[in-house]
PDB file of C-alpha atoms in Angstrom:
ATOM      1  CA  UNK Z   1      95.274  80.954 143.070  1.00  0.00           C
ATOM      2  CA  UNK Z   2      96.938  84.214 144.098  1.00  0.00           C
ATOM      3  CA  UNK Z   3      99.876  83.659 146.906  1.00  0.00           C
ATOM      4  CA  UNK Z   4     100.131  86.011 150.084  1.00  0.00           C
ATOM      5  CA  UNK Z   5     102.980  85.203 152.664  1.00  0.00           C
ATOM      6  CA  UNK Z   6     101.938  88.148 154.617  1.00  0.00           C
ATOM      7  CA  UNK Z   7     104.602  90.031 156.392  1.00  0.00           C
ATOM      8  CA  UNK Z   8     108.207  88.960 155.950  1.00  0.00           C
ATOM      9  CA  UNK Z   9     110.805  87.615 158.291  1.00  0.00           C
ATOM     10  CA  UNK Z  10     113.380  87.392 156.308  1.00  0.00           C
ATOM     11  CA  UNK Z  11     113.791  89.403 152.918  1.00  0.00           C
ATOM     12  CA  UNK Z  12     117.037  89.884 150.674  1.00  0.00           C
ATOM     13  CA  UNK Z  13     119.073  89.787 147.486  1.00  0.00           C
ATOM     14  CA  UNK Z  14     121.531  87.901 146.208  1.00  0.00           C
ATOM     15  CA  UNK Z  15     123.703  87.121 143.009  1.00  0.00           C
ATOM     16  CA  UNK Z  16     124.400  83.987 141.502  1.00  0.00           C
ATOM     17  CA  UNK Z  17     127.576  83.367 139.154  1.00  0.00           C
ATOM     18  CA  UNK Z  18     130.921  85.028 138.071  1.00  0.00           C
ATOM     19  CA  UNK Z  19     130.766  88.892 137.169  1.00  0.00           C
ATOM     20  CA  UNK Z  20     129.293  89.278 133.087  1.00  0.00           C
ATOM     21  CA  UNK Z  21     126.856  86.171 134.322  1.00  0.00           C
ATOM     22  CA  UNK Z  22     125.080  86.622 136.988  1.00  0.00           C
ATOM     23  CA  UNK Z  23     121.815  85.468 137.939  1.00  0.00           C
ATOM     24  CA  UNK Z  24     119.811  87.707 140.253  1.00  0.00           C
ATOM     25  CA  UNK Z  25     117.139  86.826 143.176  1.00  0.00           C
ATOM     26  CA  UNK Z  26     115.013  87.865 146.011  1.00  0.00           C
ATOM     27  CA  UNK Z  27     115.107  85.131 148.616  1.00  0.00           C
ATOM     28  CA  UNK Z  28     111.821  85.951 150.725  1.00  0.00           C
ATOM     29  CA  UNK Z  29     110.469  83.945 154.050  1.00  0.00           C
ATOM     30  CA  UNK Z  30     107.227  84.520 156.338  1.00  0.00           C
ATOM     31  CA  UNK Z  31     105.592  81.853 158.732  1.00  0.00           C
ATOM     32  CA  UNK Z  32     103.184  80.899 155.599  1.00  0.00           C
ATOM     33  CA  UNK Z  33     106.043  80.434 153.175  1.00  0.00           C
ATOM     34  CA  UNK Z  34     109.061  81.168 151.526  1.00  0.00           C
ATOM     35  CA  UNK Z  35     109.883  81.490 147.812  1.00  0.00           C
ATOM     36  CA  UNK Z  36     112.976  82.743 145.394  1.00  0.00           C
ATOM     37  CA  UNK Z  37     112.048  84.953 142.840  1.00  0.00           C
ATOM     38  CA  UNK Z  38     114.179  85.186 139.705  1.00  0.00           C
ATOM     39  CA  UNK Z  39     114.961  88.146 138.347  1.00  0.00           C
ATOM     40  CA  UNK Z  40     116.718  90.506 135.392  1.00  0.00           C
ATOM     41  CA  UNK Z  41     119.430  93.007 137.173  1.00  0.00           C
ATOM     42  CA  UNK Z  42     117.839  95.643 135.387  1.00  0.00           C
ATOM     43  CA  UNK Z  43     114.401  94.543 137.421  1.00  0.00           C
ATOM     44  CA  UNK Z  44     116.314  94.741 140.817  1.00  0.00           C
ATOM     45  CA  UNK Z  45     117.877  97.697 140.429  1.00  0.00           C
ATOM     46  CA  UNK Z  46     114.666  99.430 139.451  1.00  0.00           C
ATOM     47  CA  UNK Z  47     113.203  97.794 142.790  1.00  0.00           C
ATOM     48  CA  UNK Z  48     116.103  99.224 144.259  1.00  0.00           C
ATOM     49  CA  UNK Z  49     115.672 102.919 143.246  1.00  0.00           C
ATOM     50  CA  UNK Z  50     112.127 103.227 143.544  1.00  0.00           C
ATOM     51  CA  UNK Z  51     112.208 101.919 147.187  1.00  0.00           C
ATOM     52  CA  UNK Z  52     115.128 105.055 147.480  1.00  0.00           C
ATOM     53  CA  UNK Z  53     112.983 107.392 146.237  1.00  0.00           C
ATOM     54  CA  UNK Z  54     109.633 106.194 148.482  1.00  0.00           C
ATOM     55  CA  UNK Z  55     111.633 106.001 151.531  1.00  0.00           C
ATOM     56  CA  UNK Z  56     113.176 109.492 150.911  1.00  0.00           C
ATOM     57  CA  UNK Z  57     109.566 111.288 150.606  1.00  0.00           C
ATOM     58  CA  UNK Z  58     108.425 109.140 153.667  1.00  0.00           C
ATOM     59  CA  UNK Z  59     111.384 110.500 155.851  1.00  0.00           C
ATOM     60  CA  UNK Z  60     112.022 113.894 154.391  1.00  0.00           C
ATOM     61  CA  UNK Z  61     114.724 113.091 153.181  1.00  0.00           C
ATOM     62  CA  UNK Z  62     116.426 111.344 156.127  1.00  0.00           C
ATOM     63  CA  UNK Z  63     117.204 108.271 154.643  1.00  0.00           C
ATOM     64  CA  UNK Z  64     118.903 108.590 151.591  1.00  0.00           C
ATOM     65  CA  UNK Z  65     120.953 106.316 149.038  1.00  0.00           C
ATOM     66  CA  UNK Z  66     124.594 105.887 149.951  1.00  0.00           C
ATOM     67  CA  UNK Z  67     126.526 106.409 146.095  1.00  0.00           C
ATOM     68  CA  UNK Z  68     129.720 105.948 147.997  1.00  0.00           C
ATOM     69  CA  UNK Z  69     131.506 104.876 151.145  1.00  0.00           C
ATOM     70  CA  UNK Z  70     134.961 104.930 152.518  1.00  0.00           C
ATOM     71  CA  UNK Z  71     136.928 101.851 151.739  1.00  0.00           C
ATOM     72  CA  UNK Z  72     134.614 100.356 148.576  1.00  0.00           C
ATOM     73  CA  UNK Z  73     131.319  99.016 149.301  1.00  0.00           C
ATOM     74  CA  UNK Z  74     131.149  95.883 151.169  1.00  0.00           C
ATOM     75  CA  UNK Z  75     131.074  92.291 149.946  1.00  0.00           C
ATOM     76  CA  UNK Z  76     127.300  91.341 148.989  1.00  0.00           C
ATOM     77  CA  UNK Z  77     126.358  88.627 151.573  1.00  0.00           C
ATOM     78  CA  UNK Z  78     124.659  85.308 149.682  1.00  0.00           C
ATOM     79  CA  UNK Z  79     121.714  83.335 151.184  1.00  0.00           C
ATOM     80  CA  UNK Z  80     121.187  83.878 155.345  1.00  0.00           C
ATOM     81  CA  UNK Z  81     121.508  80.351 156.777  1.00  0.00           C
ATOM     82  CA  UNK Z  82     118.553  80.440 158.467  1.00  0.00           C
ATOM     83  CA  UNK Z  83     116.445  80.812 155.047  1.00  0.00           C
ATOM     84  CA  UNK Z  84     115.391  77.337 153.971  1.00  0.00           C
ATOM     85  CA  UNK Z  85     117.263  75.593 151.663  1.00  0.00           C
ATOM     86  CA  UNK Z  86     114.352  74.323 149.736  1.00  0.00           C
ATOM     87  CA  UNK Z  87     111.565  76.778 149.414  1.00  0.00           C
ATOM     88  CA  UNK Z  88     107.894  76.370 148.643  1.00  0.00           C
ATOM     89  CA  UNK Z  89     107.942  78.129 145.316  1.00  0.00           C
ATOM     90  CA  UNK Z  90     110.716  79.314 142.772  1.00  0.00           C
ATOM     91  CA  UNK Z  91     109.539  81.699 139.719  1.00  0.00           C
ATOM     92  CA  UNK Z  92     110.810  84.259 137.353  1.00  0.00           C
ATOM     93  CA  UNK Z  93     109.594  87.467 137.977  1.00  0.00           C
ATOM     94  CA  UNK Z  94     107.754  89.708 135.082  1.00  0.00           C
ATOM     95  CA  UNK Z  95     105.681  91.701 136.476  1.00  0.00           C
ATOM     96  CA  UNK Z  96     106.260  93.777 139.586  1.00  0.00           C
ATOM     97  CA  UNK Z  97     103.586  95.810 141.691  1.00  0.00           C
ATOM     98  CA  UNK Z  98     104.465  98.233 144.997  1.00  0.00           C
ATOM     99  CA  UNK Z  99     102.350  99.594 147.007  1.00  0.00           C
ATOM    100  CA  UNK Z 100     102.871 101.776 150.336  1.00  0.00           C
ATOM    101  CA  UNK Z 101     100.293 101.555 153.268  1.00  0.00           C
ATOM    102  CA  UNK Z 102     100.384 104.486 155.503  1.00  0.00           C
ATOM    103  CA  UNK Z 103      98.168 103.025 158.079  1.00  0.00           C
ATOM    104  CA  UNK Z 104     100.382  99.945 158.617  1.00  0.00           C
ATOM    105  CA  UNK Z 105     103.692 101.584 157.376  1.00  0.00           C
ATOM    106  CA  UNK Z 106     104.596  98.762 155.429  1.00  0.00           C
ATOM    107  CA  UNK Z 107     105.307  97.592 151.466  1.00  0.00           C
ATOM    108  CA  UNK Z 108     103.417  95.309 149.904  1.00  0.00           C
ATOM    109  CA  UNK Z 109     105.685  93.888 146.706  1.00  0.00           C
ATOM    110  CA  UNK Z 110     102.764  91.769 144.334  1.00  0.00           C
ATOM    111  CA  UNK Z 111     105.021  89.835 141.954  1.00  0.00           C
ATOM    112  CA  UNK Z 112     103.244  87.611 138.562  1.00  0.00           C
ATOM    113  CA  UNK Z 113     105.245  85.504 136.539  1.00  0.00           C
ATOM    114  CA  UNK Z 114     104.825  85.051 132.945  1.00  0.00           C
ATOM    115  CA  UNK Z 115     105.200  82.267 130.594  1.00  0.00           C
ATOM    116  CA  UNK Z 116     106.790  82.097 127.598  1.00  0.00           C
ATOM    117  CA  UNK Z 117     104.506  80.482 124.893  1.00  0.00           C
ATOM    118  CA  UNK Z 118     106.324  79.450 121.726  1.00  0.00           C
ATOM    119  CA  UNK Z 119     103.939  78.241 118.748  1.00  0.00           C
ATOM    120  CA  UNK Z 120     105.523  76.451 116.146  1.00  0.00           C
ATOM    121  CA  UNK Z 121     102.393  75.298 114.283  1.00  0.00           C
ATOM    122  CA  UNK Z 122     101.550  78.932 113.625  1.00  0.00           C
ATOM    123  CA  UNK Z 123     104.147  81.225 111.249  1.00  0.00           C
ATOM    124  CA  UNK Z 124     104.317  83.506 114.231  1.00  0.00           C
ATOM    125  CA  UNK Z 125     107.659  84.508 114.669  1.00  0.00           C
ATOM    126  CA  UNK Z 126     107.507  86.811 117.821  1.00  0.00           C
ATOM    127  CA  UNK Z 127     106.281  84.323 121.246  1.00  0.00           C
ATOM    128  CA  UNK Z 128     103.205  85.067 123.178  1.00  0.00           C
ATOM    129  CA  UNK Z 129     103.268  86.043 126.797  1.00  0.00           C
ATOM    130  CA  UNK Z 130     100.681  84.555 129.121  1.00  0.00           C
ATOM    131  CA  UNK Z 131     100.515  86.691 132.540  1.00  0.00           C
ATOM    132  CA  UNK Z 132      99.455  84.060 135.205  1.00  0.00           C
ATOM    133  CA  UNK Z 133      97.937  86.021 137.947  1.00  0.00           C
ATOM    134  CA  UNK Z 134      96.837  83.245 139.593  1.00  0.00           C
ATOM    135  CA  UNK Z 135     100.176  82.243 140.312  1.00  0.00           C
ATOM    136  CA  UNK Z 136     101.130  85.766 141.590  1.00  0.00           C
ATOM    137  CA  UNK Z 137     102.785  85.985 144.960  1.00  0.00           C
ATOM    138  CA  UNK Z 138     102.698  89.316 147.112  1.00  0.00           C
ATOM    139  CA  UNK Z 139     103.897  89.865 150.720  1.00  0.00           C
ATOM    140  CA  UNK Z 140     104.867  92.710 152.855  1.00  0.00           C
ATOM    141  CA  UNK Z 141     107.644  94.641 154.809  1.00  0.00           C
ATOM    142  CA  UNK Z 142     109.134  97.397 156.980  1.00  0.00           C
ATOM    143  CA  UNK Z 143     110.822 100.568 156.345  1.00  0.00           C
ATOM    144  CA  UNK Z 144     113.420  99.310 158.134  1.00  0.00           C
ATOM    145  CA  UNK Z 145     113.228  96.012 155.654  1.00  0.00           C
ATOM    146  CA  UNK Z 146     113.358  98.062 152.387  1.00  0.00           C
ATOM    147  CA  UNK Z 147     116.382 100.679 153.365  1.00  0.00           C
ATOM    148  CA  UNK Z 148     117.891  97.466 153.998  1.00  0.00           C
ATOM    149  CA  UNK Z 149     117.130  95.902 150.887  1.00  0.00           C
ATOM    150  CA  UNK Z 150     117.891  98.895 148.439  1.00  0.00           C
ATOM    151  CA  UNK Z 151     121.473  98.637 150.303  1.00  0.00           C
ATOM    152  CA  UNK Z 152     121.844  95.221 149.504  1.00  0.00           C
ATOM    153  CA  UNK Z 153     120.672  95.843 145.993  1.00  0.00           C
ATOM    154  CA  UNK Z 154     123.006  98.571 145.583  1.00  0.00           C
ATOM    155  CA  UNK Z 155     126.347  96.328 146.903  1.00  0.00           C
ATOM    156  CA  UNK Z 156     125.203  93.853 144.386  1.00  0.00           C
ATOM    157  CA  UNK Z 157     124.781  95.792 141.404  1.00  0.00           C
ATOM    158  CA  UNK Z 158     128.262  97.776 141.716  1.00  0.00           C
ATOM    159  CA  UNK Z 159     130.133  94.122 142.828  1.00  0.00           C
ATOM    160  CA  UNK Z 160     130.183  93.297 139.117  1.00  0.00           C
ATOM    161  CA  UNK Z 161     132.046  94.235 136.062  1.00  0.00           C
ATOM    162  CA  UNK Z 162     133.522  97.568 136.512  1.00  0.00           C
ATOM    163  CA  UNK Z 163     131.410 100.206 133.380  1.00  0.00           C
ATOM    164  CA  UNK Z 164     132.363 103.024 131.380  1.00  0.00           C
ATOM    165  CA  UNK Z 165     131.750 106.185 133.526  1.00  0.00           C
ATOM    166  CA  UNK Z 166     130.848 107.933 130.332  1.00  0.00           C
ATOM    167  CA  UNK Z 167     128.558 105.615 128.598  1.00  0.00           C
ATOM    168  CA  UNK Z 168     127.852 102.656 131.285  1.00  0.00           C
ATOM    169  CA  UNK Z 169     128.821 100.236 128.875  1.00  0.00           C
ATOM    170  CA  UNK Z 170     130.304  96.940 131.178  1.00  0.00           C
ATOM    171  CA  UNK Z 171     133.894  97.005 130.300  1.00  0.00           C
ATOM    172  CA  UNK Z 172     135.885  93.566 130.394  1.00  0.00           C
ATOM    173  CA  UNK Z 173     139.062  94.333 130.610  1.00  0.00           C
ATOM    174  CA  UNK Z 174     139.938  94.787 126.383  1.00  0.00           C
ATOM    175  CA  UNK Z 175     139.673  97.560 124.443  1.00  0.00           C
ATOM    176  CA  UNK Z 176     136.307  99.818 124.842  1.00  0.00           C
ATOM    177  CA  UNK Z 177     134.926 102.285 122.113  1.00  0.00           C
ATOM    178  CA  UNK Z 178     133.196 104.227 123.749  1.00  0.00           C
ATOM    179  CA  UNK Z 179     130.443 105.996 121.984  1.00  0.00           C
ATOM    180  CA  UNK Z 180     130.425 109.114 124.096  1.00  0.00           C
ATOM    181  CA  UNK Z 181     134.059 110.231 123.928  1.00  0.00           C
ATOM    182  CA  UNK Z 182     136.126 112.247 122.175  1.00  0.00           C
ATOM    183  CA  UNK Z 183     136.693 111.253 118.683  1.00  0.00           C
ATOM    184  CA  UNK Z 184     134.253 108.246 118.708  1.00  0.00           C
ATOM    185  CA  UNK Z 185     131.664 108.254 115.787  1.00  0.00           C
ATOM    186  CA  UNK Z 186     129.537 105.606 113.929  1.00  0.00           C
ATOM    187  CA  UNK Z 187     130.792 105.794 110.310  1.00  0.00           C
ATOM    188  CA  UNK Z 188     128.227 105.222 107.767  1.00  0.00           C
ATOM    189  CA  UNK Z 189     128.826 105.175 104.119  1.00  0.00           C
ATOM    190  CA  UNK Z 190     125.854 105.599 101.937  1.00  0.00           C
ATOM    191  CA  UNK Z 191     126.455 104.137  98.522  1.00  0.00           C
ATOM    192  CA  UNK Z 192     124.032 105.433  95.877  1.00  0.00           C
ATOM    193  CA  UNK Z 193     123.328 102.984  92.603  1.00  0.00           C
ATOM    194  CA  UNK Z 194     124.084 105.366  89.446  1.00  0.00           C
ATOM    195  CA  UNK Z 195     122.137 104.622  86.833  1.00  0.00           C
ATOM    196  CA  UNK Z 196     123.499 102.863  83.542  1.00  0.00           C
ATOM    197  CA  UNK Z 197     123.824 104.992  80.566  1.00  0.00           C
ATOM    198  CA  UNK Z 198     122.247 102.900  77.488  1.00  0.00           C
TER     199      UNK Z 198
END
């Protein structure tokens, strides 16, 4: 059965793990509940733009994404210590879903895990995905909640391994081809079989 902690008193992001490994969460809490929801960077970061873009159109443009600030962007903060330290329910995220209400001016983020099924009787090779929407969890949240959020989503994602400004490519310190500069080209060699002369 279908979760819904209704609206939000506390809602964030955090990282777990050194720079190259981190792990990547929403911590969420309500009066009905609280839960940590797993996630790939590339998931939060997507949350993190498209809540940008919504809150942009909603204010005309008066709340906009900071790309830079005097001084470096500030050290992402980890778990509040008022959030519990055991919550009700712990998932990995798949499947995302936001909505805006006008009426209410509020989000409503619907998220639905997925498990991994792995057959080994069968000569499948590729696993099979089962979407569990009875297990999906939604709540809602403020303007005010979600400019918040995209910042902290934005701190987290440039606190880790510096990239390539021309490519994006994570860079670890050693030496970096990078595929979109000068000089930089995939070499291929094509080797054609000639055929034997009886």
């Amino acid at each position: 059965m279908s979760l819904d902690l209704g609206s939000l008193e506390i809602l964030g992001a955090a990282s777990v793990g050194q720079p190259g490994q981190r792990r990547f969460r929403l911590y969420v809490q309500s009066r009905r509940g609280s839960a940590i929801i797993w996630m790939e960077k590339e998931q939060l970061n997507r949350l993190s733009l498209t809540l940008d873009q919504v809150l942009a159109q909603l204010t005309e443009g008066q709340v906009l994404r900071t790309e830079a600030q005097a001084g470096g962007p500030p050290a992402p903060a980890g778990l509040p210590s008022d959030f519990l330290s055991a919550p009700e329910y712990d998932l990995r995220s798949s499947q995302m879903a936001l909505t805006y209400d006008e009426r209410d001016e509020s989000f409503t983020f619907t998220v639905t895990p997925v498990e991994i099924i792995l057959e080994q009787e069968q000569e499948q090779e590729e696993p099979q995905l089962l979407i569990q929407e009875d297990e999906a969890i939604s709540f809602q949240f403020s303007q005010q909640q979600a400019q918040e959020l995209a910042g902290t989503i934005n701190v987290l994602m440039t606190g880790g391994r510096p990239v390539c400004p021309l490519c994006g490519t994570p860079l670890d310190g050693g030496p970096h081809a990078c595929v979109k500069q000068n000089g930089y080209h995939e070499i291929v060699q094509v080797i054609e079989e000639e055929d034997e002369e009886e």
